[in-house]
Amino acid sequence: MLDRRRVLAGVSTVALASLVSSKLWAATAIKPDDASALLVIDVQNCFLPGGSLAVKEGEQVVPVINKIAKSFANIVMTQDWHTPGHVSFASVHSGKKPFETIDLPYGKQVLWPDHCVQGTDGAALSKDLSIPQAELIIRKGFHKDVDSYSAFLEADGKTSTGLAAYLKSRKIKRVFVAGLATDFCVAWTALDARKAGFEVYVVEDACRGIDTQGSLAKAWADMAKAGVKRIQSADIAATA
Ligand SMILES: [Zn+2]
């Protein structure tokens, strides 16, 4: 009799624990709604293995993004889209090498290898992305003398890409940011989204960083300070 009671007590404790944990999970999983949009940043060949500005493990974001994209009714993608001889290319500044910085009229600019030149294969979106439902592709960095990491504002801090107005006219209130690279185009997009008044989540495992001169740690610190929420893909509920 004693033994039987012990077994029963054990079963009910296990059952209770699993009930509590499933309720907790349901309460914490984030369910993207019609006022939510996923922003897929610069998943382009130049930033993937074999590309001219390849981000380490950049290809690993693709299956994660494909998976979370299924939970979103609204998706916007971006493409870095530079003129040949763009001001952000080290090759146009004599004596300068990639990853050095220079001062431009709008502030400090990191110099990069030539990348994402308009119309080239390197500027194309990864063929492994599977997001046919994406509604808008924003191209950025197409003014020869101004870079644009952010999907919202060019690096001069004032020239708009039009994305904030588009999202607001679509009644979007929350944006989830994924893609490449965490410490540049993803972070600048997330920070500008906060400035534009959106609730902002960065999906960490759906991003990879370049990390030059401490840029990755600084980006996460800046985003935390601005109220950007750092989440993992598993935090997003599997269906919309
Ligand atoms: Zn660029």
XYZ file of C-alpha atoms and ligand atoms in Angstrom:
241
model
C 0.000 0.000 0.000
C 2.767 2.381 0.929
C 4.637 1.546 -2.245
C 1.589 2.194 -4.388
C 1.004 5.577 -2.812
C 4.613 6.525 -3.431
C 4.332 5.604 -7.088
C 1.119 7.592 -7.469
C 2.660 10.601 -5.767
C 5.624 10.343 -8.135
C 3.391 10.260 -11.217
C 1.353 13.240 -10.162
C 4.475 15.293 -9.441
C 5.845 14.544 -12.905
C 2.493 15.387 -14.497
C 2.286 18.655 -12.594
C 5.843 19.608 -13.543
C 5.192 19.018 -17.232
C 1.941 20.998 -17.070
C 3.694 23.936 -15.415
C 6.590 23.903 -17.874
C 4.308 23.752 -20.917
C 2.271 26.674 -19.547
C 5.446 28.661 -18.916
C 6.632 27.940 -22.440
C 3.310 29.019 -23.916
C 3.477 32.223 -21.928
C 7.012 33.099 -23.053
C 6.931 32.033 -26.731
C 6.548 35.068 -28.956
C 3.750 34.857 -31.507
C 4.264 37.208 -34.450
C 0.922 38.814 -35.326
C -0.343 40.945 -38.207
C 1.419 43.953 -36.669
C 4.781 42.130 -36.758
C 7.308 42.064 -39.597
C 10.483 40.073 -40.141
C 13.340 42.088 -41.668
C 15.841 39.829 -43.444
C 19.024 41.837 -43.779
C 21.559 41.402 -46.605
C 21.633 37.624 -47.031
C 23.600 38.114 -50.250
C 26.323 36.112 -51.937
C 29.100 38.622 -51.163
C 28.484 38.084 -47.424
C 28.390 34.278 -47.681
C 31.300 31.806 -47.956
C 33.208 32.462 -51.179
C 31.959 36.062 -51.283
C 34.232 39.125 -51.271
C 33.137 40.159 -47.755
C 32.213 36.754 -46.365
C 30.865 36.763 -42.808
C 32.109 33.789 -40.788
C 29.398 31.081 -40.647
C 27.145 33.419 -42.628
C 25.519 30.495 -44.440
C 24.264 29.147 -41.103
C 21.659 31.904 -40.848
C 19.824 30.700 -43.961
C 18.009 27.601 -42.581
C 17.184 29.474 -39.361
C 15.695 32.390 -41.297
C 13.768 30.038 -43.614
C 12.294 28.368 -40.550
C 11.226 31.476 -38.603
C 9.910 33.119 -41.785
C 7.052 30.608 -41.736
C 5.722 32.336 -38.596
C 5.443 35.767 -40.214
C 2.668 37.250 -42.338
C 4.890 40.234 -43.212
C 8.474 39.976 -44.435
C 10.818 42.600 -45.862
C 14.242 41.747 -47.255
C 17.167 44.082 -47.884
C 20.007 44.131 -50.366
C 23.220 46.100 -50.023
C 23.306 47.683 -53.498
C 26.399 49.744 -54.249
C 27.565 51.643 -57.298
C 30.913 50.565 -58.761
C 33.608 52.644 -57.011
C 31.407 53.216 -53.955
C 32.847 55.440 -51.204
C 32.797 52.510 -48.723
C 35.255 50.499 -50.826
C 38.893 50.591 -49.681
C 39.915 50.269 -53.347
C 38.841 53.851 -54.109
C 40.944 55.418 -51.319
C 44.628 55.357 -52.217
C 46.857 53.756 -49.588
C 43.886 52.359 -47.618
C 43.163 48.742 -46.882
C 39.899 46.975 -46.052
C 38.812 47.294 -42.398
C 40.716 50.579 -41.917
C 38.562 53.610 -41.167
C 38.445 57.057 -42.732
C 36.593 60.271 -41.901
C 33.883 61.198 -44.358
C 31.621 64.283 -44.201
C 28.973 62.226 -42.338
C 31.392 60.598 -39.877
C 33.680 57.608 -39.506
C 33.485 55.021 -42.249
C 34.922 51.504 -42.129
C 36.421 50.629 -45.504
C 35.440 47.312 -47.042
C 36.535 45.092 -49.890
C 34.445 45.814 -53.011
C 31.089 44.101 -52.427
C 27.450 43.987 -53.529
C 27.891 45.985 -56.723
C 24.520 46.581 -58.377
C 23.440 43.818 -60.724
C 26.345 41.449 -59.983
C 26.041 37.852 -58.772
C 27.646 38.924 -55.498
C 24.768 41.312 -54.850
C 22.126 38.636 -55.479
C 20.179 37.202 -52.560
C 21.235 33.704 -51.527
C 19.545 31.090 -53.709
C 19.102 28.983 -50.560
C 16.704 31.492 -49.003
C 13.184 30.165 -49.264
C 10.945 33.152 -48.563
C 8.783 33.578 -51.643
C 6.158 35.344 -49.515
C 8.450 38.347 -48.837
C 6.528 41.490 -49.751
C 9.224 44.100 -50.269
C 12.929 44.232 -51.064
C 14.653 47.409 -49.925
C 17.908 48.248 -51.685
C 20.340 50.485 -49.849
C 23.761 52.052 -50.261
C 23.040 53.087 -53.851
C 24.231 56.677 -53.410
C 27.887 56.618 -54.436
C 29.122 58.950 -51.670
C 27.075 57.621 -48.720
C 27.043 54.160 -47.166
C 23.876 52.671 -45.688
C 24.165 49.868 -43.153
C 20.680 50.565 -41.875
C 17.551 49.540 -43.749
C 15.910 52.765 -42.505
C 18.444 55.590 -42.831
C 21.621 56.084 -44.835
C 24.857 56.646 -42.932
C 24.398 60.434 -43.090
C 21.691 59.839 -40.476
C 19.007 61.709 -42.392
C 18.362 60.260 -45.859
C 15.448 57.848 -45.520
C 15.034 54.628 -47.462
C 11.265 54.929 -46.978
C 11.046 51.743 -44.914
C 9.686 53.339 -41.712
C 6.845 55.000 -43.609
C 6.091 51.753 -45.467
C 5.913 49.736 -42.253
C 3.782 52.366 -40.513
C 1.360 52.543 -43.423
C 1.073 48.754 -43.173
C 0.263 49.143 -39.432
C 3.418 47.281 -38.370
C 4.400 47.889 -34.739
C 6.980 45.171 -34.046
C 9.991 44.255 -36.162
C 12.187 41.184 -35.856
C 15.645 41.547 -37.401
C 17.755 38.695 -38.787
C 20.620 38.382 -41.262
C 24.099 39.754 -41.865
C 26.012 41.165 -40.249
C 25.004 41.439 -36.600
C 27.403 44.267 -35.765
C 26.757 46.429 -38.833
C 23.633 46.222 -40.970
C 21.556 44.267 -38.434
C 22.502 46.490 -35.469
C 22.104 49.777 -37.345
C 18.735 48.616 -38.648
C 17.608 47.618 -35.148
C 18.758 50.921 -33.629
C 17.027 52.987 -36.310
C 13.877 50.894 -35.914
C 13.841 51.830 -32.212
C 14.336 55.521 -33.117
C 11.396 55.230 -35.523
C 9.233 53.970 -32.655
C 9.035 50.236 -33.347
C 9.280 47.453 -30.789
C 12.444 45.618 -31.904
C 13.712 42.061 -31.526
C 17.029 40.787 -32.897
C 17.048 37.027 -33.427
C 20.617 36.214 -32.395
C 21.002 32.744 -33.911
C 19.553 34.039 -37.189
C 22.468 36.519 -37.440
C 26.263 36.343 -37.685
C 28.758 39.149 -37.054
C 31.944 40.440 -38.686
C 33.505 41.529 -35.357
C 36.252 43.969 -36.298
C 37.866 46.072 -33.536
C 35.343 45.018 -30.894
C 32.364 45.876 -33.078
C 30.218 42.894 -32.070
C 30.265 43.523 -28.310
C 29.711 47.243 -28.891
C 26.738 46.539 -31.162
C 25.024 44.330 -28.550
C 25.690 46.938 -25.834
C 24.277 49.748 -27.990
C 21.220 47.669 -28.871
C 20.564 46.721 -25.218
C 20.808 50.382 -24.221
C 18.302 51.328 -26.916
C 15.787 48.740 -25.705
C 16.295 46.194 -28.486
C 15.276 42.734 -27.275
C 17.799 39.930 -27.874
C 16.041 36.634 -28.576
C 16.723 33.206 -30.119
C 14.788 31.613 -32.971
C 13.376 29.054 -30.516
C 11.628 31.916 -28.656
C 9.370 32.463 -31.663
C 6.221 30.338 -31.762
C 6.249 27.983 -34.726
C 3.053 29.277 -36.330
C 1.679 32.768 -36.859
Zn 28.008 47.669 -48.200
